Amino acid sequence: MSSAREQRLQLNRARRHFLGLAAATGARIAAMGTLAVTTVFPSSTAQAQAAKPGNGPKPGKGPGNNPGKGPKCLLRGTSITTPSGEARIEDLRIGDLIETVRGEVHAIKWIGRHLYRLSGSSWSDSVVPIRICRHALDEHTPHRDLYLSAGHALFIDGVLIRVQDLINGTSIAPAPPADEREIEYFHIALDTHEAILAEGTPVETLLIEADTHEDFTNFAEFARLYPGPRPQMTTFAPIVGYGGRAHLKALLRLAAGRFARVHVPIEEAYERIAARGEQVAG
C-alpha cells in the first residue's frame, strides 16, 4: 500500500472517530455530574499557569515533579499530515496547509518553538519528552513512535487528555535523550483550536489565549505578526485531567455511592491503553 494511501486511510479513521464521538461528548460529560466538575477544566486554566520563557524550568535545574508546566509541544522530527502528505514539523511554514480530524484544511497561522539546552548532568522531568510507542493506542496509532511534551493533549474518546496523564511505564513513558544536549519543541497555531494528525495520532493545536504565545522562544515573532488584543479561542473539545491516580481513585470511590455507573473518559482511556501496553510488552 502506498504511503499516500496509508495516510489517507489514517485520516479517514480519525475523521470517523471524531464524527462518531463529537455528538455524544456533551451528554457524556454532563452524565459525570459532580465528578466532571473536578476532572474537566477549560484549557485556559492550564495555559494561564504555563511558565514564561524567563521563569520556566531550565534543563537540568527545573522542578522534577511538575511536568505540566511550560509550552505544550511536539518534538522536532514529528510528522504532520498535510493535504499533500506528511511533513516534518520543523519544515512547515506559516501559510502551509494542515488537515484536521474534522476533515477541514487550515492554513498555519504561526509555529511556536522552544529550544532547551542541557546545562547540568541530567534533563529536568519538565523538559523530557514523553514517548507514545508505535501502535500504543490501537493497531494503527501512532504509526511511528510519537514524542510530545508532557502537557500536550491527545484527542481520545471525544475529549482532550494530556499525555502526562496516560503514562503507564510501558507503551507511554518518559524518554530522556541518550546523547543529545538539545531538545527542540514546536507547536502549530491555526485560526481555531483543532486536532491534527501527528504520526497519525490526533493531537491538539495551540490554543491562543491572551499571552500564551509568550511561552515560546520566538514569542516576539507572534507579537509582530499579530499585534493588538488576542482573540479568545474556543477549545476544540473538553480537556480532562487529574492531579494523580490516587486523587482520581478517591473520586471514583466517592462517586460509587452516588452513581450506579460513572463514565470517566480519562480513566477508561488510561486503563485501555495500559492494558494494551502490557500485552505488547508481554
Short mmCIF file of C-alpha atoms in Angstrom, two decimals:
data_model
loop_
_atom_site.label_atom_id
_atom_site.label_comp_id
_atom_site.label_asym_id
_atom_site.label_seq_id
_atom_site.Cartn_x
_atom_site.Cartn_y
_atom_site.Cartn_z
CA MET A 1 0.00 0.00 0.00
CA SER A 2 1.37 3.40 -0.93
CA SER A 3 2.41 5.87 1.73
CA ALA A 4 -0.14 8.42 0.47
CA ARG A 5 -2.95 5.86 0.65
CA GLU A 6 -1.93 4.83 4.17
CA GLN A 7 -2.03 8.45 5.25
CA ARG A 8 -5.47 8.89 3.70
CA LEU A 9 -6.79 5.81 5.50
CA GLN A 10 -5.38 7.08 8.80
CA LEU A 11 -7.03 10.45 8.28
CA ASN A 12 -10.36 8.81 7.40
CA ARG A 13 -10.19 6.67 10.57
CA ALA A 14 -9.54 9.78 12.66
CA ARG A 15 -12.40 11.61 10.97
CA ARG A 16 -14.84 8.77 11.61
CA HIS A 17 -13.65 8.60 15.20
CA PHE A 18 -14.23 12.32 15.65
CA LEU A 19 -17.64 12.43 13.98
CA GLY A 20 -18.89 9.45 15.92
CA LEU A 21 -17.81 10.86 19.28
CA ALA A 22 -18.42 14.57 18.98
CA ALA A 23 -22.20 14.37 19.21
CA ALA A 24 -22.08 12.20 22.32
CA THR A 25 -19.37 14.12 24.19
CA GLY A 26 -21.65 16.73 25.75
CA ALA A 27 -24.05 14.15 27.12
CA ARG A 28 -21.21 12.00 28.40
CA ILE A 29 -19.56 14.85 30.26
CA ALA A 30 -22.90 16.00 31.69
CA ALA A 31 -23.60 12.47 32.90
CA MET A 32 -20.47 12.63 35.04
CA GLY A 33 -22.24 15.09 37.31
CA THR A 34 -20.21 16.35 40.26
CA LEU A 35 -17.21 14.29 39.20
CA ALA A 36 -16.99 16.20 35.92
CA VAL A 37 -16.62 19.50 37.76
CA THR A 38 -13.49 18.14 39.38
CA THR A 39 -11.88 16.45 36.42
CA VAL A 40 -12.87 18.64 33.47
CA PHE A 41 -11.38 22.11 33.20
CA PRO A 42 -11.04 24.75 30.47
CA SER A 43 -7.70 24.67 28.75
CA SER A 44 -7.25 28.34 29.64
CA THR A 45 -6.67 27.24 33.24
CA ALA A 46 -3.68 25.15 32.31
CA GLN A 47 -2.41 27.59 29.71
CA ALA A 48 -2.60 30.56 32.03
CA GLN A 49 -0.38 28.74 34.52
CA ALA A 50 2.27 27.85 31.94
CA ALA A 51 5.77 29.06 32.75
CA LYS A 52 7.10 32.06 30.82
CA PRO A 53 10.43 31.68 28.96
CA GLY A 54 12.32 33.67 31.58
CA ASN A 55 10.74 31.93 34.54
CA GLY A 56 10.11 28.39 33.32
CA PRO A 57 12.01 25.20 34.13
CA LYS A 58 15.60 25.15 32.95
CA PRO A 59 17.19 21.95 31.64
CA GLY A 60 18.86 20.10 34.48
CA LYS A 61 17.61 22.63 37.04
CA GLY A 62 13.83 22.78 36.90
CA PRO A 63 11.46 21.03 39.32
CA GLY A 64 11.21 17.36 38.51
CA ASN A 65 7.69 16.89 39.83
CA ASN A 66 5.82 19.36 37.65
CA PRO A 67 5.86 18.10 34.06
CA GLY A 68 2.73 20.01 33.05
CA LYS A 69 4.43 23.42 33.13
CA GLY A 70 5.87 25.15 30.08
CA PRO A 71 4.83 25.01 26.42
CA LYS A 72 2.78 22.07 25.18
CA CYS A 73 4.59 20.92 22.05
CA LEU A 74 5.69 18.28 19.56
CA LEU A 75 9.30 17.16 19.32
CA ARG A 76 11.45 18.04 16.30
CA GLY A 77 11.12 15.32 13.66
CA THR A 78 7.40 14.69 14.24
CA SER A 79 5.47 14.10 11.01
CA ILE A 80 2.26 16.11 10.47
CA THR A 81 -0.46 15.20 7.96
CA THR A 82 -0.98 17.79 5.22
CA PRO A 83 -3.12 17.68 2.05
CA SER A 84 -0.03 16.65 0.08
CA GLY A 85 1.21 14.01 2.53
CA GLU A 86 3.26 14.03 5.71
CA ALA A 87 5.80 16.75 6.52
CA ARG A 88 8.23 17.14 9.40
CA ILE A 89 7.00 19.81 11.77
CA GLU A 90 10.27 21.75 11.58
CA ASP A 91 9.88 22.00 7.80
CA LEU A 92 6.43 23.59 7.95
CA ARG A 93 5.98 27.33 7.49
CA ILE A 94 3.31 29.96 8.13
CA GLY A 95 0.67 29.66 5.40
CA ASP A 96 1.21 25.93 4.80
CA LEU A 97 -1.97 23.85 4.83
CA ILE A 98 -2.79 21.29 7.53
CA GLU A 99 -5.60 18.73 7.60
CA THR A 100 -7.69 18.38 10.75
CA VAL A 101 -9.69 15.44 12.05
CA ARG A 102 -12.85 17.34 11.16
CA GLY A 103 -11.91 16.86 7.50
CA GLU A 104 -11.09 20.54 7.09
CA VAL A 105 -7.96 22.22 5.75
CA HIS A 106 -6.48 25.16 7.66
CA ALA A 107 -3.53 27.41 6.93
CA ILE A 108 -0.85 27.60 9.62
CA LYS A 109 -1.11 30.90 11.47
CA TRP A 110 2.11 30.56 13.45
CA ILE A 111 4.58 27.95 14.66
CA GLY A 112 5.90 28.34 18.18
CA ARG A 113 9.35 26.98 19.04
CA HIS A 114 11.10 26.26 22.30
CA LEU A 115 14.73 25.14 22.49
CA TYR A 116 16.19 23.64 25.66
CA ARG A 117 19.92 23.06 26.19
CA LEU A 118 21.34 20.68 28.74
CA SER A 119 23.27 22.64 31.32
CA GLY A 120 23.62 20.01 34.05
CA SER A 121 24.16 16.29 34.35
CA SER A 122 20.59 15.32 33.52
CA TRP A 123 17.42 16.69 31.98
CA SER A 124 14.62 18.07 34.11
CA ASP A 125 11.48 15.93 34.13
CA SER A 126 9.57 19.01 32.96
CA VAL A 127 11.58 19.04 29.72
CA VAL A 128 11.95 15.33 28.90
CA PRO A 129 9.64 14.22 26.05
CA ILE A 130 7.03 11.52 26.56
CA ARG A 131 7.17 8.70 24.01
CA ILE A 132 3.99 7.08 22.75
CA CYS A 133 5.20 3.86 21.18
CA ARG A 134 4.11 2.76 17.74
CA HIS A 135 0.60 1.23 17.90
CA ALA A 136 0.27 2.08 21.60
CA LEU A 137 -3.26 3.44 21.17
CA ASP A 138 -4.60 0.86 18.73
CA GLU A 139 -3.48 -1.37 15.85
CA HIS A 140 -2.66 1.67 13.70
CA THR A 141 -1.95 4.58 16.05
CA PRO A 142 0.56 6.06 16.13
CA HIS A 143 2.16 4.64 13.01
CA ARG A 144 5.60 5.65 14.35
CA ASP A 145 6.82 6.49 17.84
CA LEU A 146 5.40 9.89 18.79
CA TYR A 147 7.21 12.27 21.15
CA LEU A 148 5.34 15.04 22.98
CA SER A 149 5.98 17.39 25.86
CA ALA A 150 4.21 16.20 28.98
CA GLY A 151 1.40 18.74 28.87
CA HIS A 152 0.42 18.22 25.25
CA ALA A 153 -3.07 16.76 24.81
CA LEU A 154 -4.30 13.89 22.63
CA PHE A 155 -7.85 13.69 21.29
CA ILE A 156 -9.17 10.38 22.62
CA ASP A 157 -12.76 9.22 23.15
CA GLY A 158 -14.15 12.67 22.41
CA VAL A 159 -12.02 14.56 24.93
CA LEU A 160 -8.50 16.01 25.16
CA ILE A 161 -6.17 14.19 27.56
CA ARG A 162 -2.64 15.35 28.39
CA VAL A 163 -0.07 12.70 27.64
CA GLN A 164 1.35 13.00 31.17
CA ASP A 165 -1.94 11.56 32.45
CA LEU A 166 -1.58 8.49 30.23
CA ILE A 167 1.95 7.43 31.24
CA ASN A 168 1.93 3.69 32.01
CA GLY A 169 5.65 2.85 32.03
CA THR A 170 5.43 0.53 29.02
CA SER A 171 3.86 1.93 25.86
CA ILE A 172 3.75 5.53 27.13
CA ALA A 173 6.73 6.70 29.17
CA PRO A 174 9.32 9.48 29.52
CA ALA A 175 12.15 9.12 27.03
CA PRO A 176 15.23 11.14 28.06
CA PRO A 177 17.57 11.82 25.11
CA ALA A 178 20.53 9.46 25.12
CA ASP A 179 23.26 11.71 23.76
CA GLU A 180 21.64 14.93 22.55
CA ARG A 181 22.29 18.11 24.50
CA GLU A 182 19.38 19.97 22.94
CA ILE A 183 15.64 19.33 22.88
CA GLU A 184 13.54 21.40 20.49
CA TYR A 185 9.76 21.51 20.54
CA PHE A 186 7.33 23.01 18.01
CA HIS A 187 3.65 23.89 18.27
CA ILE A 188 1.27 24.73 15.42
CA ALA A 189 -1.29 27.53 15.72
CA LEU A 190 -4.26 27.61 13.36
CA ASP A 191 -7.08 30.15 13.25
CA THR A 192 -9.05 27.91 15.64
CA HIS A 193 -8.17 25.28 18.25
CA GLU A 194 -8.19 21.95 16.39
CA ALA A 195 -6.97 18.38 16.42
CA ILE A 196 -4.47 17.42 13.73
CA LEU A 197 -2.61 14.19 12.99
CA ALA A 198 0.93 13.77 14.31
CA GLU A 199 2.37 10.39 13.31
CA GLY A 200 -1.26 9.52 12.55
CA THR A 201 -2.40 10.44 16.09
CA PRO A 202 -4.99 13.17 16.80
CA VAL A 203 -3.28 15.88 18.89
CA GLU A 204 -4.28 19.42 19.77
CA THR A 205 -3.04 22.57 18.07
CA LEU A 206 -2.05 25.66 20.05
CA LEU A 207 -4.86 27.29 22.00
CA ILE A 208 -4.20 31.02 21.68
CA GLU A 209 -5.40 32.98 24.68
CA ALA A 210 -4.07 36.33 25.91
CA ASP A 211 -0.30 35.83 26.26
CA THR A 212 0.05 32.08 25.59
CA HIS A 213 2.45 32.86 22.72
CA GLU A 214 4.88 34.17 25.34
CA ASP A 215 5.57 30.59 26.41
CA PHE A 216 7.76 30.18 23.33
CA THR A 217 11.27 31.26 22.44
CA ASN A 218 10.09 33.07 19.30
CA PHE A 219 7.18 34.88 21.01
CA ALA A 220 8.32 38.22 19.56
CA GLU A 221 7.53 36.94 16.06
CA PHE A 222 3.90 36.31 17.00
CA ALA A 223 3.57 39.77 18.57
CA ARG A 224 4.99 41.33 15.41
CA LEU A 225 2.70 39.36 13.07
CA TYR A 226 -0.45 39.76 15.17
CA PRO A 227 -0.32 42.98 17.20
CA GLY A 228 -3.17 44.04 19.43
CA PRO A 229 -5.58 42.07 21.63
CA ARG A 230 -5.55 38.28 21.24
CA PRO A 231 -8.84 36.71 20.17
CA GLN A 232 -10.25 34.16 22.60
CA MET A 233 -10.25 30.70 21.07
CA THR A 234 -12.88 28.12 21.91
CA THR A 235 -11.50 24.76 22.99
CA PHE A 236 -11.81 22.02 20.38
CA ALA A 237 -13.11 19.52 22.94
CA PRO A 238 -13.37 19.23 26.73
CA ILE A 239 -9.99 18.79 28.42
CA VAL A 240 -9.91 16.24 31.23
CA GLY A 241 -7.16 15.65 33.74
CA TYR A 242 -6.38 14.84 37.33
CA GLY A 243 -3.68 15.56 39.87
CA GLY A 244 -2.67 11.97 40.43
CA ARG A 245 -4.05 8.46 40.22
CA ALA A 246 -4.69 8.36 43.96
CA HIS A 247 -6.80 11.51 43.68
CA LEU A 248 -8.84 10.05 40.83
CA LYS A 249 -9.40 6.75 42.61
CA ALA A 250 -10.65 8.65 45.65
CA LEU A 251 -13.13 10.49 43.43
CA LEU A 252 -14.28 7.21 41.95
CA ARG A 253 -14.86 5.74 45.41
CA LEU A 254 -16.85 8.83 46.37
CA ALA A 255 -18.89 8.68 43.17
CA ALA A 256 -19.57 4.95 43.53
CA GLY A 257 -22.02 5.63 46.33
CA ARG A 258 -23.99 8.13 44.24
CA PHE A 259 -23.98 6.75 40.70
CA ALA A 260 -24.73 3.24 39.51
CA ARG A 261 -22.39 3.81 36.58
CA VAL A 262 -19.85 6.61 36.23
CA HIS A 263 -18.26 7.43 32.88
CA VAL A 264 -14.74 8.80 33.36
CA PRO A 265 -13.08 9.21 29.94
CA ILE A 266 -9.55 9.69 31.24
CA GLU A 267 -9.67 6.59 33.44
CA GLU A 268 -11.19 4.44 30.72
CA ALA A 269 -8.59 5.60 28.19
CA TYR A 270 -5.75 5.02 30.64
CA GLU A 271 -6.85 1.50 31.55
CA ARG A 272 -7.41 0.51 27.92
CA ILE A 273 -4.04 1.85 26.73
CA ALA A 274 -2.14 0.49 29.73
CA ALA A 275 -3.65 -2.98 29.21
CA ARG A 276 -2.64 -2.86 25.56
CA GLY A 277 0.90 -1.81 26.56
CA GLU A 278 1.20 -4.76 28.95
CA GLN A 279 0.05 -7.18 26.26
CA VAL A 280 2.59 -5.86 23.77
CA ALA A 281 5.38 -5.89 26.37
CA GLY A 282 4.47 -9.42 27.41
#
